[in-house]
Coordinates of C-alpha atoms in Angstrom, one line a residue:
Chain A
M166 CA -29.0 39.1 39.7
E167 CA -27.6 35.3 40.0
R168 CA -30.8 34.5 42.6
N169 CA -33.3 36.0 40.9
F170 CA -32.1 34.1 37.5
V171 CA -32.1 30.7 39.4
M172 CA -35.1 31.6 41.5
I173 CA -36.8 31.4 38.2
A174 CA -35.7 28.4 36.7
L175 CA -36.0 26.8 40.3
F176 CA -40.0 27.0 39.9
A177 CA -40.5 26.3 36.5
A178 CA -38.8 23.2 38.0
L179 CA -41.8 23.5 41.0
I180 CA -44.8 23.7 38.6
A181 CA -42.7 20.5 36.8
A182 CA -42.2 18.6 40.0
L183 CA -46.1 20.2 41.7
G184 CA -46.9 17.6 38.0
L185 CA -44.8 14.5 39.0
V186 CA -45.9 14.4 43.8
P187 CA -49.3 12.3 44.1
K188 CA -52.4 14.2 44.0
I189 CA -53.1 15.9 47.3
T190 CA -55.9 15.8 48.9
L191 CA -58.6 18.2 49.9
A192 CA -60.7 18.4 53.5
S193 CA -63.7 18.0 50.8
G194 CA -61.8 14.7 49.3
V195 CA -61.3 15.8 46.3
P196 CA -58.0 14.9 44.3
I197 CA -56.9 18.3 43.0
T198 CA -53.3 18.5 40.7
A199 CA -51.2 21.5 42.1
Q200 CA -49.5 21.6 38.8
S201 CA -52.4 25.0 38.3
L202 CA -51.2 25.9 41.7
G203 CA -47.7 26.2 40.4
V204 CA -48.1 28.5 38.6
M205 CA -50.7 31.1 40.1
L206 CA -47.8 31.0 42.7
C207 CA -45.3 32.1 40.3
G208 CA -47.0 35.0 40.1
T209 CA -48.2 35.7 43.7
V210 CA -43.8 35.1 44.9
L211 CA -42.1 35.9 42.0
G212 CA -44.6 38.9 40.9
A213 CA -45.4 39.7 37.7
R214 CA -43.1 40.0 35.5
R215 CA -40.6 37.2 36.9
G216 CA -43.7 34.9 37.5
A217 CA -44.5 34.5 33.8
L218 CA -40.9 34.1 33.1
A219 CA -40.9 31.3 35.0
V220 CA -44.4 29.7 33.5
L221 CA -42.4 30.6 29.9
L222 CA -39.9 28.5 31.1
F223 CA -41.4 25.8 31.7
L224 CA -44.2 25.9 28.7
A225 CA -40.9 25.8 26.1
L226 CA -39.3 22.9 28.2
V227 CA -43.3 21.8 27.5
A228 CA -42.9 22.5 24.4
L229 CA -39.5 20.9 23.5
G230 CA -41.3 17.3 24.1
L231 CA -39.9 17.6 28.2
P232 CA -42.9 15.3 29.9
L233 CA -43.9 17.9 32.6
L234 CA -47.5 18.3 32.0
S235 CA -49.2 16.6 34.5
G236 CA -49.3 13.0 33.7
G237 CA -46.4 13.3 31.7
R238 CA -47.3 14.9 28.7
G239 CA -45.5 16.9 26.6
G240 CA -44.9 17.6 23.0
L241 CA -46.1 19.8 20.8
G242 CA -49.4 18.8 20.5
L243 CA -50.4 19.9 23.7
F244 CA -50.5 23.4 22.0
V245 CA -52.5 22.9 18.9
S246 CA -54.7 20.7 21.4
P247 CA -58.0 21.5 22.9
S248 CA -55.7 22.3 26.6
A249 CA -53.9 24.8 24.0
G250 CA -55.7 28.0 25.5
F251 CA -54.9 27.1 29.1
L252 CA -51.5 26.7 28.5
I253 CA -50.8 30.1 26.6
G254 CA -52.8 31.4 29.5
F255 CA -50.7 30.8 32.6
P256 CA -47.7 33.4 31.8
I257 CA -50.0 35.4 31.1
A258 CA -52.3 34.8 34.2
A259 CA -48.8 34.6 36.2
F260 CA -48.6 38.1 35.2
V261 CA -51.5 39.3 36.8
A262 CA -51.7 37.3 40.0
G263 CA -47.5 39.2 40.3
L264 CA -48.8 42.1 39.4
I265 CA -51.9 42.1 42.0
T266 CA -50.0 41.3 44.8
E267 CA -47.4 44.1 44.3
K268 CA -50.3 46.1 44.0
L269 CA -52.4 45.6 46.5
R270 CA -49.4 46.2 49.4
A271 CA -52.1 47.4 51.7
M272 CA -53.7 44.6 51.6
S273 CA -52.0 41.8 53.8
V274 CA -49.8 39.3 51.8
F275 CA -53.1 37.0 52.0
W276 CA -55.2 38.8 50.8
A277 CA -53.8 40.2 48.4
A278 CA -51.8 37.3 47.3
A279 CA -55.3 35.1 46.6
L280 CA -57.0 37.7 45.1
G281 CA -54.2 38.0 42.6
A282 CA -54.8 34.0 42.1
A283 CA -58.1 34.0 41.9
I284 CA -58.0 37.3 39.4
G285 CA -55.6 35.8 37.2
G286 CA -55.9 31.3 37.6
I287 CA -59.6 32.5 36.6
L288 CA -61.0 35.3 35.0
V289 CA -57.9 36.0 32.9
L290 CA -56.9 32.8 32.4
Y291 CA -60.1 30.9 31.4
I292 CA -60.5 33.4 28.6
P293 CA -57.6 32.3 26.6
G294 CA -58.6 29.0 27.4
I295 CA -62.4 29.3 26.1
I296 CA -61.3 30.9 22.6
G297 CA -58.7 27.4 22.6
M298 CA -61.6 24.9 23.4
A299 CA -63.7 26.9 21.0
V300 CA -61.7 26.9 18.3
T301 CA -60.1 22.9 18.7
L302 CA -63.8 21.7 19.3
D303 CA -66.0 23.8 16.6
K304 CA -67.6 25.1 19.6
S305 CA -69.5 28.0 20.0
L306 CA -67.8 30.2 23.0
P307 CA -70.5 29.6 25.2
E308 CA -70.9 26.4 25.2
A309 CA -67.3 26.0 25.8
S310 CA -67.5 28.2 28.4
L311 CA -70.0 25.6 29.8
L312 CA -67.2 23.1 29.6
A313 CA -65.0 24.5 31.5
T314 CA -67.1 26.0 34.4
P315 CA -66.8 22.3 36.3
F316 CA -63.6 23.8 37.5
I317 CA -64.2 26.9 38.7
P318 CA -64.6 25.8 42.6
G319 CA -61.0 24.0 42.4
D320 CA -59.7 26.9 41.3
L321 CA -61.2 29.0 43.5
I322 CA -59.8 26.7 46.2
K323 CA -56.6 26.5 44.8
S324 CA -56.4 30.2 45.0
V325 CA -57.3 31.4 48.4
L326 CA -54.0 28.0 48.5
A327 CA -51.9 30.3 46.9
G328 CA -52.9 33.2 49.6
A329 CA -51.7 30.7 51.9
I330 CA -49.1 30.1 51.0
T331 CA -47.4 33.1 49.6
G332 CA -48.3 34.2 53.2
S333 CA -46.8 31.6 55.2
L334 CA -44.0 31.7 52.6
A335 CA -43.3 35.9 53.4
K336 CA -43.0 35.2 57.5
A337 CA -41.2 32.1 57.0
R338 CA -38.2 33.7 54.6
P339 CA -39.2 37.7 54.1
D340 CA -37.0 38.1 51.4
S341 CA -37.6 35.5 49.0
V342 CA -41.2 36.7 48.5
L343 CA -40.3 39.2 45.0
S344 CA -43.2 40.4 44.8
R345 CA -43.2 42.0 48.2
A346 CA -39.2 43.0 47.4
Chain B
M130 CA -35.5 12.9 32.6
L131 CA -35.9 11.1 29.5
S132 CA -37.2 13.9 26.9
L133 CA -40.1 12.7 24.7
T134 CA -37.8 12.1 21.8
S135 CA -38.4 8.6 20.8
E136 CA -35.3 6.6 21.2
I137 CA -36.9 3.9 17.7
R138 CA -34.2 6.0 14.8
T139 CA -36.4 7.7 11.7
P140 CA -36.1 8.7 8.4
Y141 CA -37.2 12.5 10.2
H142 CA -34.4 12.9 12.7
P143 CA -31.6 13.8 10.6
W144 CA -34.0 16.7 9.1
P145 CA -33.6 20.2 10.4
A146 CA -35.3 21.0 13.1
G147 CA -36.5 24.4 12.0
P148 CA -38.4 23.5 9.3
K149 CA -40.0 20.6 11.2
L150 CA -41.0 23.6 13.5
G151 CA -42.8 25.5 10.6
A152 CA -44.4 22.3 9.2
V153 CA -45.9 22.3 12.2
C154 CA -47.6 25.6 12.7
L155 CA -48.2 25.7 8.7
V156 CA -50.0 22.2 8.4
T157 CA -51.7 23.1 12.1
A158 CA -53.2 26.6 11.1
S159 CA -54.3 25.4 7.1
L160 CA -56.3 22.6 9.0
F161 CA -58.6 25.2 11.1
I162 CA -58.7 27.9 8.2
I163 CA -59.9 25.0 5.6
G164 CA -62.1 23.1 8.2
S165 CA -62.8 20.5 6.0
P166 CA -63.1 16.9 7.0
W167 CA -61.2 15.5 3.8
F168 CA -58.9 17.3 4.3
S169 CA -57.8 17.0 8.0
G170 CA -58.7 13.0 7.4
A171 CA -56.2 13.1 3.6
I172 CA -53.6 15.1 7.1
V173 CA -54.4 11.5 9.8
L174 CA -53.8 9.4 6.7
A175 CA -50.7 10.6 6.0
C176 CA -50.3 10.8 9.7
L177 CA -50.5 7.3 10.2
G178 CA -48.3 6.5 7.2
L179 CA -45.6 9.0 8.1
Y180 CA -45.7 6.9 11.6
A181 CA -45.8 3.3 10.4
L182 CA -43.1 3.7 7.1
P183 CA -40.3 3.4 10.4
G184 CA -42.1 0.1 11.2
L185 CA -44.6 -1.0 13.9
G186 CA -43.1 -0.4 17.6
F187 CA -42.9 3.6 15.8
L188 CA -46.4 3.7 14.9
R189 CA -47.2 2.1 18.9
Q190 CA -45.8 5.3 20.2
G191 CA -47.7 7.7 17.5
L192 CA -50.6 6.2 19.0
G193 CA -49.9 5.7 22.3
A194 CA -48.6 10.0 22.2
L195 CA -52.1 10.5 21.6
R196 CA -54.0 9.2 24.8
M197 CA -54.2 13.0 25.6
L198 CA -57.0 13.7 23.7
W199 CA -59.1 10.7 24.7
P200 CA -60.7 13.0 27.1
F201 CA -61.7 15.5 24.3
L202 CA -62.7 12.7 21.8
A203 CA -65.1 10.9 24.5
L204 CA -65.8 14.5 25.0
I205 CA -67.3 15.6 21.5
A206 CA -68.7 12.0 21.5
L207 CA -71.0 12.8 24.4
W208 CA -72.0 16.0 22.9
H209 CA -72.6 15.2 19.4
G210 CA -74.1 11.9 20.2
V211 CA -76.3 13.8 22.1
S212 CA -77.3 16.3 20.0
G213 CA -78.0 14.4 17.3
T214 CA -74.7 16.0 14.8
L215 CA -72.7 12.8 14.7
E216 CA -71.0 14.7 11.3
A217 CA -69.9 18.2 12.8
G218 CA -68.0 15.5 16.1
L219 CA -66.6 13.4 12.6
A220 CA -65.3 16.4 11.4
V221 CA -64.2 18.0 14.7
A222 CA -62.5 15.0 15.9
L223 CA -60.7 14.6 12.7
Q224 CA -59.0 17.8 12.3
L225 CA -57.7 17.4 16.6
L226 CA -56.4 14.0 15.5
A227 CA -54.9 15.5 12.8
A228 CA -53.2 18.6 14.3
V229 CA -52.1 17.4 17.7
G230 CA -51.3 13.8 15.3
F231 CA -48.3 15.7 13.1
A232 CA -46.9 18.1 16.0
N233 CA -46.5 14.9 18.1
L234 CA -44.4 13.8 15.2
V235 CA -42.6 16.1 15.1
T236 CA -41.8 16.0 18.9
L237 CA -41.0 12.5 18.5
T238 CA -38.2 12.8 16.1
T239 CA -36.3 16.0 16.9
R240 CA -34.1 15.7 19.5
L241 CA -34.1 18.0 23.0
E242 CA -31.2 19.8 22.0
D243 CA -31.9 20.7 18.3
M244 CA -35.0 22.2 19.5
A245 CA -33.6 24.5 22.0
A246 CA -31.2 26.0 20.0
V247 CA -34.7 27.1 17.5
V248 CA -35.8 28.1 20.7
T249 CA -32.7 29.9 21.2
R250 CA -32.8 31.9 18.1
A251 CA -36.4 32.5 17.9
A252 CA -36.2 34.3 21.2
S253 CA -33.3 36.3 19.6
P254 CA -36.0 39.7 19.4
L255 CA -36.9 39.1 22.9
R256 CA -33.9 40.7 23.1
R257 CA -35.1 43.9 23.1
F258 CA -37.0 43.4 26.0
G259 CA -34.1 42.5 28.5
L260 CA -34.3 38.9 27.6
R261 CA -31.2 37.0 27.2
P262 CA -31.6 34.1 25.0
E263 CA -28.3 32.8 25.7
R264 CA -29.1 31.7 28.9
F265 CA -32.1 30.3 28.3
G266 CA -29.6 26.6 27.5
L267 CA -28.8 27.6 31.3
A268 CA -31.6 27.6 33.0
L269 CA -32.9 24.9 30.7
A270 CA -30.9 22.8 32.3
L271 CA -31.1 24.0 35.7
V272 CA -34.9 22.3 35.3
V273 CA -34.0 19.3 34.8
R274 CA -31.9 19.4 36.6
F275 CA -33.7 19.8 39.8
T276 CA -37.7 19.5 38.8
P277 CA -36.6 15.5 40.3
V278 CA -35.0 17.0 43.4
L279 CA -37.6 19.0 44.1
A280 CA -40.3 15.9 43.7
Q281 CA -38.6 13.8 45.5
R282 CA -37.8 16.1 48.7
G283 CA -42.5 16.1 47.7
D284 CA -42.3 12.5 48.4
Q285 CA -39.9 13.3 51.2
I286 CA -42.2 16.0 53.2
A287 CA -45.3 13.8 52.2
Q288 CA -43.3 10.4 54.0
S289 CA -42.5 12.4 56.6
W290 CA -46.2 13.6 57.7
H291 CA -47.2 9.8 57.2
A292 CA -45.1 8.6 59.6
R293 CA -47.1 11.4 62.0
T294 CA -50.6 11.0 61.0
S295 CA -53.1 8.8 59.4
R296 CA -54.8 11.4 57.2
R297 CA -54.0 12.1 54.0
P298 CA -51.2 14.7 52.8
G299 CA -52.8 18.3 52.4
W300 CA -52.2 21.2 51.3
Q301 CA -49.4 21.8 53.5
V302 CA -47.6 19.9 52.5
L303 CA -46.8 22.4 49.5
A304 CA -45.6 25.3 51.0
P305 CA -41.9 23.5 53.0
L306 CA -41.8 22.5 49.2
A307 CA -42.3 26.0 48.1
L308 CA -40.3 27.0 50.6
G309 CA -37.5 24.3 49.8
A310 CA -37.2 25.2 46.3
I311 CA -36.6 29.3 47.7
D312 CA -34.0 28.1 49.9
D313 CA -32.4 26.2 47.0
A314 CA -32.9 28.6 45.0
T315 CA -30.6 30.8 47.2
Y316 CA -27.8 28.0 47.7
V317 CA -27.4 27.1 43.7
A318 CA -27.2 30.8 43.6
E319 CA -24.5 30.9 45.3
A320 CA -22.5 27.8 43.6
L321 CA -22.9 29.4 40.3
R322 CA -21.8 32.7 41.6
A323 CA -18.6 30.5 43.0
R324 CA -17.6 29.2 39.4
G325 CA -18.4 32.4 37.4
G326 CA -21.8 33.6 37.7
I327 CA -24.6 33.1 34.4
D328 CA -22.7 34.8 31.4
P329 CA -19.2 33.6 30.5
V330 CA -16.3 35.6 31.1
E331 CA -15.2 38.0 28.1
E332 CA -12.3 37.5 27.6
Chain C
M150 CA 3.7 28.7 47.0
S151 CA 0.5 30.0 48.6
P152 CA -1.0 32.6 47.4
E153 CA -2.0 34.6 50.2
I154 CA -5.5 35.4 52.2
Q155 CA -5.9 38.7 53.7
F156 CA -9.1 39.7 55.7
D157 CA -8.7 43.0 56.1
N158 CA -11.3 44.6 58.5
I159 CA -14.3 42.7 57.8
R160 CA -17.0 43.1 59.3
Y161 CA -20.9 40.7 58.5
G162 CA -24.6 41.0 59.8
K163 CA -27.6 39.5 59.4
D164 CA -30.8 41.6 59.9
G165 CA -29.2 43.9 62.6
R166 CA -27.5 40.7 64.1
E167 CA -23.2 40.7 64.0
I168 CA -22.8 37.6 62.0
I169 CA -19.1 38.2 61.9
A170 CA -17.3 40.6 64.4
P171 CA -14.5 42.8 62.9
L172 CA -11.7 40.3 61.6
T173 CA -8.4 40.5 60.2
L174 CA -6.3 37.6 59.5
Q175 CA -3.6 36.7 57.3
L176 CA -3.3 33.3 55.9
R177 CA -0.8 32.2 54.0
E178 CA -0.3 27.9 55.5
R179 CA -1.1 25.2 52.8
R180 CA -4.2 23.3 55.2
I181 CA -5.6 25.4 57.1
G182 CA -8.7 24.2 58.9
L183 CA -11.8 26.3 60.7
V184 CA -14.1 24.8 63.7
G185 CA -16.4 25.7 65.4
R186 CA -19.7 25.2 66.8
N187 CA -23.6 25.1 65.1
G188 CA -23.8 28.7 64.0
S189 CA -20.7 30.4 64.8
G190 CA -20.2 32.3 61.9
K191 CA -18.3 29.6 60.0
S192 CA -20.4 29.1 56.4
T193 CA -20.7 33.2 56.4
F194 CA -16.4 33.0 56.9
A195 CA -16.5 30.7 53.6
R196 CA -19.0 32.6 51.6
L197 CA -17.1 35.7 52.6
L198 CA -13.6 34.2 51.8
T199 CA -15.0 33.0 48.8
G200 CA -16.4 36.5 47.3
L201 CA -19.6 35.1 46.8
I202 CA -21.7 37.4 49.8
A203 CA -20.3 41.6 50.0
P204 CA -19.0 42.0 53.2
D205 CA -20.8 45.4 55.4
A206 CA -16.9 47.2 55.4
G207 CA -13.6 45.3 54.9
K208 CA -12.2 43.7 52.2
V209 CA -11.3 40.2 51.4
L210 CA -7.5 39.8 49.1
V211 CA -6.5 36.0 48.1
G212 CA -3.8 36.7 46.0
G213 CA -4.6 40.3 45.5
V214 CA -7.4 39.3 44.4
D215 CA -11.1 41.0 45.6
V216 CA -12.8 38.3 45.3
F217 CA -16.5 40.2 45.9
K218 CA -15.8 42.5 43.5
D219 CA -13.1 40.9 40.7
R220 CA -15.6 37.9 39.3
K221 CA -13.2 36.7 37.6
A222 CA -9.7 36.9 38.9
A223 CA -11.4 35.7 41.4
V224 CA -13.0 32.2 40.2
G225 CA -9.2 31.6 38.6
M226 CA -8.2 32.0 42.3
I227 CA -10.1 29.9 45.1
G228 CA -12.8 27.4 44.4
V229 CA -15.7 26.2 47.2
L230 CA -16.7 22.6 47.6
F231 CA -20.3 23.1 49.4
Q232 CA -21.6 20.6 52.0
N233 CA -24.9 19.5 50.0
P234 CA -24.1 18.8 46.6
D235 CA -27.6 19.2 45.7
H236 CA -27.3 22.3 46.7
Q237 CA -23.8 22.9 43.9
I238 CA -24.0 20.6 41.1
I239 CA -26.5 22.8 38.2
F240 CA -26.7 20.9 35.8
P241 CA -28.3 17.5 34.9
T242 CA -25.1 15.3 33.2
V243 CA -21.8 14.8 34.5
L244 CA -19.2 16.6 31.7
E245 CA -21.9 19.5 31.5
E246 CA -21.3 20.7 35.1
I247 CA -17.5 19.7 35.3
S248 CA -17.6 21.8 31.8
F249 CA -19.6 25.1 33.0
G250 CA -16.8 26.2 34.9
L251 CA -14.5 26.5 31.9
R252 CA -17.1 27.5 29.9
Q253 CA -17.8 30.9 32.7
Q254 CA -14.0 31.7 32.0
G255 CA -14.0 32.1 28.6
R256 CA -12.9 28.6 27.1
S257 CA -14.6 27.3 24.2
Q258 CA -17.3 25.3 24.2
A259 CA -14.1 21.9 22.8
E260 CA -11.6 22.9 24.9
A261 CA -14.0 22.7 27.6
R262 CA -15.4 19.5 27.0
E263 CA -12.0 18.2 26.4
T264 CA -10.8 19.9 29.7
A265 CA -13.9 18.0 31.8
Q266 CA -13.4 14.6 29.7
A267 CA -8.8 14.9 30.8
I268 CA -9.9 15.7 34.7
L269 CA -12.6 12.4 34.9
A270 CA -9.9 10.7 33.4
K271 CA -8.0 10.9 35.7
F272 CA -9.9 10.3 38.1
G273 CA -10.5 6.8 36.3
R274 CA -14.4 8.4 36.0
S275 CA -14.3 8.6 32.2
A276 CA -17.6 6.5 32.0
W277 CA -19.3 8.7 34.5
A278 CA -19.4 11.8 31.9
D279 CA -23.0 11.7 30.1
R280 CA -23.7 9.8 33.4
S281 CA -27.5 11.6 34.8
V282 CA -26.4 13.7 38.5
H283 CA -29.5 12.4 40.1
G284 CA -29.0 8.8 39.5
L285 CA -25.5 8.7 41.6
S286 CA -24.9 8.5 45.4
Q287 CA -24.4 10.8 47.7
G288 CA -20.5 10.3 47.7
Q289 CA -20.2 10.3 44.1
R290 CA -22.0 13.4 43.6
H291 CA -19.2 15.4 46.0
L292 CA -17.2 13.9 43.9
V293 CA -18.3 15.2 41.1
C294 CA -18.2 18.4 42.7
L295 CA -14.8 18.4 43.5
L296 CA -13.9 17.4 39.9
A297 CA -16.1 20.6 38.7
V298 CA -14.4 23.0 41.4
L299 CA -10.0 20.8 40.3
A300 CA -10.6 21.5 36.6
M301 CA -11.3 24.9 36.7
A302 CA -7.9 25.2 38.8
P303 CA -8.1 27.8 41.7
K304 CA -4.8 28.0 43.6
V305 CA -7.1 28.2 47.0
I306 CA -9.8 25.4 47.4
V307 CA -12.8 25.6 50.8
F308 CA -14.1 22.8 51.9
D309 CA -17.4 23.1 53.9
E310 CA -17.7 20.0 55.9
P311 CA -16.9 18.2 53.2
Y312 CA -17.1 14.6 54.8
A313 CA -20.6 15.2 56.8
G314 CA -23.6 13.1 55.2
L315 CA -20.5 10.1 53.9
D316 CA -20.0 6.6 54.4
L317 CA -17.0 5.5 55.6
P318 CA -15.4 4.2 52.8
T319 CA -16.3 7.5 50.9
R320 CA -14.8 8.9 53.2
M321 CA -11.7 7.5 53.7
H322 CA -11.2 8.3 49.6
L323 CA -12.1 12.2 49.6
E324 CA -9.6 12.7 52.5
R325 CA -7.1 10.5 50.8
L326 CA -7.4 12.9 47.5
L327 CA -8.1 15.4 49.6
A328 CA -4.8 15.1 51.5
G329 CA -2.9 14.5 47.7
L330 CA -4.3 18.2 46.1
G331 CA -1.4 21.0 45.0
Q332 CA -3.8 23.8 46.4
T333 CA -3.7 25.1 49.6
V334 CA -7.1 23.7 51.6
I335 CA -9.1 25.2 53.9
H336 CA -11.0 22.8 55.7
I337 CA -14.2 24.0 57.8
T338 CA -15.5 21.3 60.5
H339 CA -17.1 20.9 63.6
E340 CA -14.5 17.8 63.7
P341 CA -11.7 18.4 65.0
P342 CA -10.2 14.7 63.8
S343 CA -9.8 16.0 60.4
L344 CA -8.1 18.7 60.5
Q345 CA -4.5 16.7 62.3
G346 CA -1.6 17.3 60.6
Y347 CA -2.8 20.3 59.5
D348 CA -0.2 23.8 59.3
R349 CA -3.1 26.0 61.1
V350 CA -6.5 26.1 63.2
L351 CA -8.6 28.7 63.3
W352 CA -11.3 28.8 65.9
L353 CA -14.4 30.8 65.2
E354 CA -16.6 31.6 68.1
A355 CA -20.0 34.0 67.5
G356 CA -17.9 35.7 64.9
K357 CA -14.6 36.4 67.0
I358 CA -11.6 34.5 66.8
A359 CA -11.5 32.3 69.8
Q360 CA -7.4 30.7 69.0
D361 CA -5.9 30.9 66.6
G362 CA -2.6 28.2 66.2
R363 CA -1.3 25.3 65.6
P364 CA -3.3 21.9 65.4
E365 CA -1.8 20.5 68.6
Q366 CA -2.7 23.6 70.8
V367 CA -6.1 24.7 69.5
L368 CA -8.2 21.0 68.9
P369 CA -7.4 19.9 72.1
A370 CA -8.6 23.5 74.3
F371 CA -11.6 23.2 71.1
E372 CA -12.4 19.4 71.8
A373 CA -12.0 20.6 76.2
E374 CA -14.2 23.1 75.4
M375 CA -16.8 21.5 73.5
M376 CA -17.3 18.7 76.2
R377 CA -17.5 20.9 78.8
L378 CA -21.2 22.3 77.0
G379 CA -22.1 19.0 76.3
G380 CA -21.7 18.1 79.7
G381 CA -24.1 21.4 80.4
D382 CA -27.1 21.6 79.4
A383 CA -26.2 22.8 75.5
L384 CA -29.2 22.9 74.8
A385 CA -29.6 26.1 76.3
D386 CA -27.3 28.9 75.0
L387 CA -28.0 27.1 70.7

């Protein structure tokens, strides 16, 4: 019981830490912020319910005023800014990513987690994200979607990474991938 | 880790956190429902006044906290500049500045502990879903404690990477970082258990 | 008067590998050392002794308390200082860290803070109360862990490699503190010299007690065996 509780807290810390480490560089030379990858990992590693809780905990701390979002951002202002929809979508994304990883047991951990991360972290996340941008920037939904498209390639790459990392964790510490426990 | 609460004491600091958070909800909702640039502009002016009242230092902090809006403001300027609807663009920009400016004001003037107490209270209906709000404080402490530990580990892993290759650190550094977090969780869970577990002993 | 520690036919394995072979032990001495190589089962022994993991069979009693089952009584009976303070410190500030265990023992917030302040004062570290743990040195964090354990006033304290990674002055300081403790001390180490003057030393090898007795008997035998292994190809059977 203690371990699951601490896992949730430490994965919330992991999302925060991923916003503090220097940007990693992909083979193509595109630097990405790893923070949304952290959200995907919460789902694919901890599973739907615990993953969503870890992300909720992270968001609660950001809302309380800890500068944990990449670039040292934090506070209530974020939740009324055009990013708000994505923030609200984070726990849902982790939940869906976790649910898919949990359910697709017939698939290897890599593929189930990558698919879960893509569906949760892109398809599901972008719905509230785009609505949030549409409302705050006073744009129509198609217009707001257009604004979000440049981020899709990066997020697709992150989904594959989430799959790879979850897969390697499953090999190194089989009992740590709670989504498959 | 430092919270975003301002070290500059303002008259707003002692005000209770609950009503302040309520005010944020109210102001944000009315901004988006009313949607008039005059109303948004008035709130922006009011915010400026509230930021300026405690002194120049606090005003500077408040304006600095609006940094996160620059990309969006640039986007609005570009979009509406190209489409020739500058007036509509100005309305959107004012609305954003008002909402974020007011919310930031509350973040800058409310202590983390007070905020946490409100969250714990607000979360108590979640008890129905098996959540234990009283554990929030402990979870919060763990995150604050382990964020710098994990970030430092990330740097160390990146350094070990640099020591052996001239290529820049890639995604491969993330897996050991996550693994480290998992191992830490196992040990910390033991430390927690060694001192009586998550919930206090009931007498 | 030291509380009696009983291992009653304890067994523990993981992933089908036996880590602690059936083990029955009675300890009543005030200063007990446990030596063994890496992987001999020392840390598992410590975790069983403190009730952090469940034995596969048997039970561990400390002062008559089943340390795994009765956690409430166990935390007042036995405390543990882990090797790495970063695995032990839960809270961002020193005072919070020390008061946590007291709160878990059912004391009020005010009482817990007061006791924590008192123990900081006793060790001349009152200024640390609001310091961030992350800003302290390794040795200082070690001391915070020890104070957090001492504040809970357990009758037995387990030290798992307490000197690993400490510089010489910090180590000597901790050695003095440890020597002065009124509690029963169980000291786990792979360095025989730090157990001079102890009442009893256990030598653990592959989950079994290889030798058990006075330090002047066990330690020379242990050291001789380590030298013999070190002279050969030690990595071969890692």
